[in-house]
Amino acid sequence: MSFAVPEPDRDSAPWWEAVRRHELTVQRCGGCGTLRFPARSVCNRCRSRASEWVPVSGRARVYSWIVNHQVFMRSMAGEVPFPVLLVRLDEGDDLLMYGDLIGDAAELRDGLEVEAVFTGDGGTTLVGWRPVR
């Protein structure tokens, strides 16, 4: 699928670098140990600015999804409709990530167990989600 290339910022750049290496990571607060995603410069729990990136399993459950029918870019014209998932990582209820479904939309259901899949187009690597068999 063709897509707009994300623009990493200071907080998210380490995550994008890990994704390029096919590693899924989240931030861990250096003050209280809370895991967080998306990236933030300050911990919501203890207000610490210290953090490190740590690997996670890449396992998750579908929390919600939409099926996109809108063509936002001409290069996507042959790709719609396609599902976009919001998944809750196994490492914590507050760890939510988006990504395309890699698989059959007929399988989608709340709580479906999925795993991270790394996909790319034009030199950019993204995280998608496929059902665990």
XYZ file of C-alpha atoms in Angstrom:
133
model
C 0.000 0.000 0.000
C 1.213 3.513 -0.725
C 1.203 5.901 2.194
C 2.351 9.273 3.408
C 5.762 9.035 5.045
C 5.643 9.838 8.786
C 7.810 12.695 10.031
C 9.694 11.511 13.154
C 10.259 14.151 15.822
C 12.765 14.275 18.698
C 10.593 12.062 20.917
C 9.560 9.480 18.304
C 12.807 9.164 16.281
C 14.199 6.288 18.436
C 10.949 4.343 17.902
C 11.163 4.752 14.119
C 14.820 3.636 14.204
C 13.816 0.470 16.105
C 10.970 -0.224 13.664
C 13.448 0.002 10.774
C 15.377 -2.801 12.541
C 12.082 -4.743 12.910
C 12.001 -4.226 16.680
C 8.930 -3.040 18.582
C 9.758 -0.779 21.533
C 8.078 1.528 24.057
C 9.467 4.099 26.470
C 10.109 3.193 30.109
C 10.218 6.054 32.604
C 13.551 6.376 34.390
C 11.788 7.760 37.462
C 8.933 5.328 38.138
C 9.344 2.551 35.544
C 5.997 3.192 33.833
C 5.827 1.970 30.237
C 4.420 4.497 27.777
C 3.499 4.874 24.142
C 3.301 7.072 22.156
C 6.582 8.762 22.992
C 6.504 11.727 25.343
C 9.280 13.847 26.793
C 7.719 13.831 30.300
C 6.165 10.944 32.272
C 2.449 11.460 32.937
C 2.721 9.634 36.259
C 5.801 11.125 37.990
C 6.769 14.023 35.651
C 10.302 12.658 35.182
C 12.100 13.546 31.955
C 14.338 10.454 32.158
C 13.385 7.528 29.917
C 14.775 4.654 27.891
C 13.431 2.567 25.024
C 12.758 -1.092 25.852
C 11.639 -3.973 23.619
C 8.137 -5.434 23.904
C 6.772 -8.758 22.688
C 4.825 -7.500 19.678
C 1.728 -9.340 20.932
C -1.520 -7.450 21.367
C -5.301 -7.666 21.262
C -7.620 -5.703 19.003
C -9.212 -2.898 20.999
C -11.055 -1.194 18.129
C -10.897 -0.709 14.371
C -12.254 1.249 11.450
C -12.585 0.319 7.813
C -11.353 3.187 5.674
C -13.319 3.709 2.453
C -11.958 7.182 1.647
C -9.202 7.735 -0.919
C -6.988 10.429 0.627
C -4.185 10.112 -1.938
C -4.432 9.025 -5.582
C -1.848 6.308 -4.957
C -4.331 4.635 -2.562
C -7.169 4.386 -5.109
C -6.814 0.624 -5.561
C -6.302 -0.068 -1.850
C -9.648 0.929 -0.301
C -11.414 -0.294 1.676
C -8.837 -1.328 4.282
C -9.049 -1.845 8.071
C -6.941 0.166 10.519
C -6.597 -1.375 13.980
C -6.136 0.100 17.430
C -4.461 -2.607 19.515
C -3.659 -2.895 23.209
C -0.171 -4.325 23.772
C 0.127 -7.300 26.126
C 2.595 -5.332 28.260
C -0.011 -2.863 29.541
C -3.548 -1.529 29.245
C -2.267 1.990 28.530
C -0.079 0.882 25.605
C -2.133 1.418 22.445
C -0.820 1.365 18.865
C -2.416 1.803 15.453
C -1.624 -0.157 12.331
C -3.078 -1.779 9.249
C -4.560 -5.250 9.428
C -2.370 -7.779 7.634
C -4.928 -10.466 6.899
C -8.623 -11.017 6.307
C -11.005 -8.338 7.622
C -13.648 -11.053 8.097
C -11.594 -12.317 11.068
C -11.791 -9.012 12.968
C -13.426 -9.078 16.388
C -12.941 -7.326 19.701
C -10.109 -8.952 21.638
C -8.636 -10.779 18.624
C -5.043 -11.753 19.411
C -2.604 -10.197 16.928
C 1.143 -9.871 16.460
C 3.280 -7.111 15.005
C 4.380 -7.412 11.393
C 6.848 -5.014 9.820
C 5.907 -3.746 6.363
C 7.486 -1.247 4.052
C 7.013 0.787 0.925
C 9.520 3.203 -0.552
C 12.129 2.815 2.187
C 9.854 3.447 5.170
C 9.042 0.622 7.596
C 5.660 0.535 9.354
C 4.065 -1.733 11.937
C 1.011 -3.731 10.877
C -0.913 -6.386 12.802
C -1.833 -9.943 11.787
C -4.029 -12.436 13.619
C -2.154 -15.028 15.668
C -2.822 -18.509 14.340
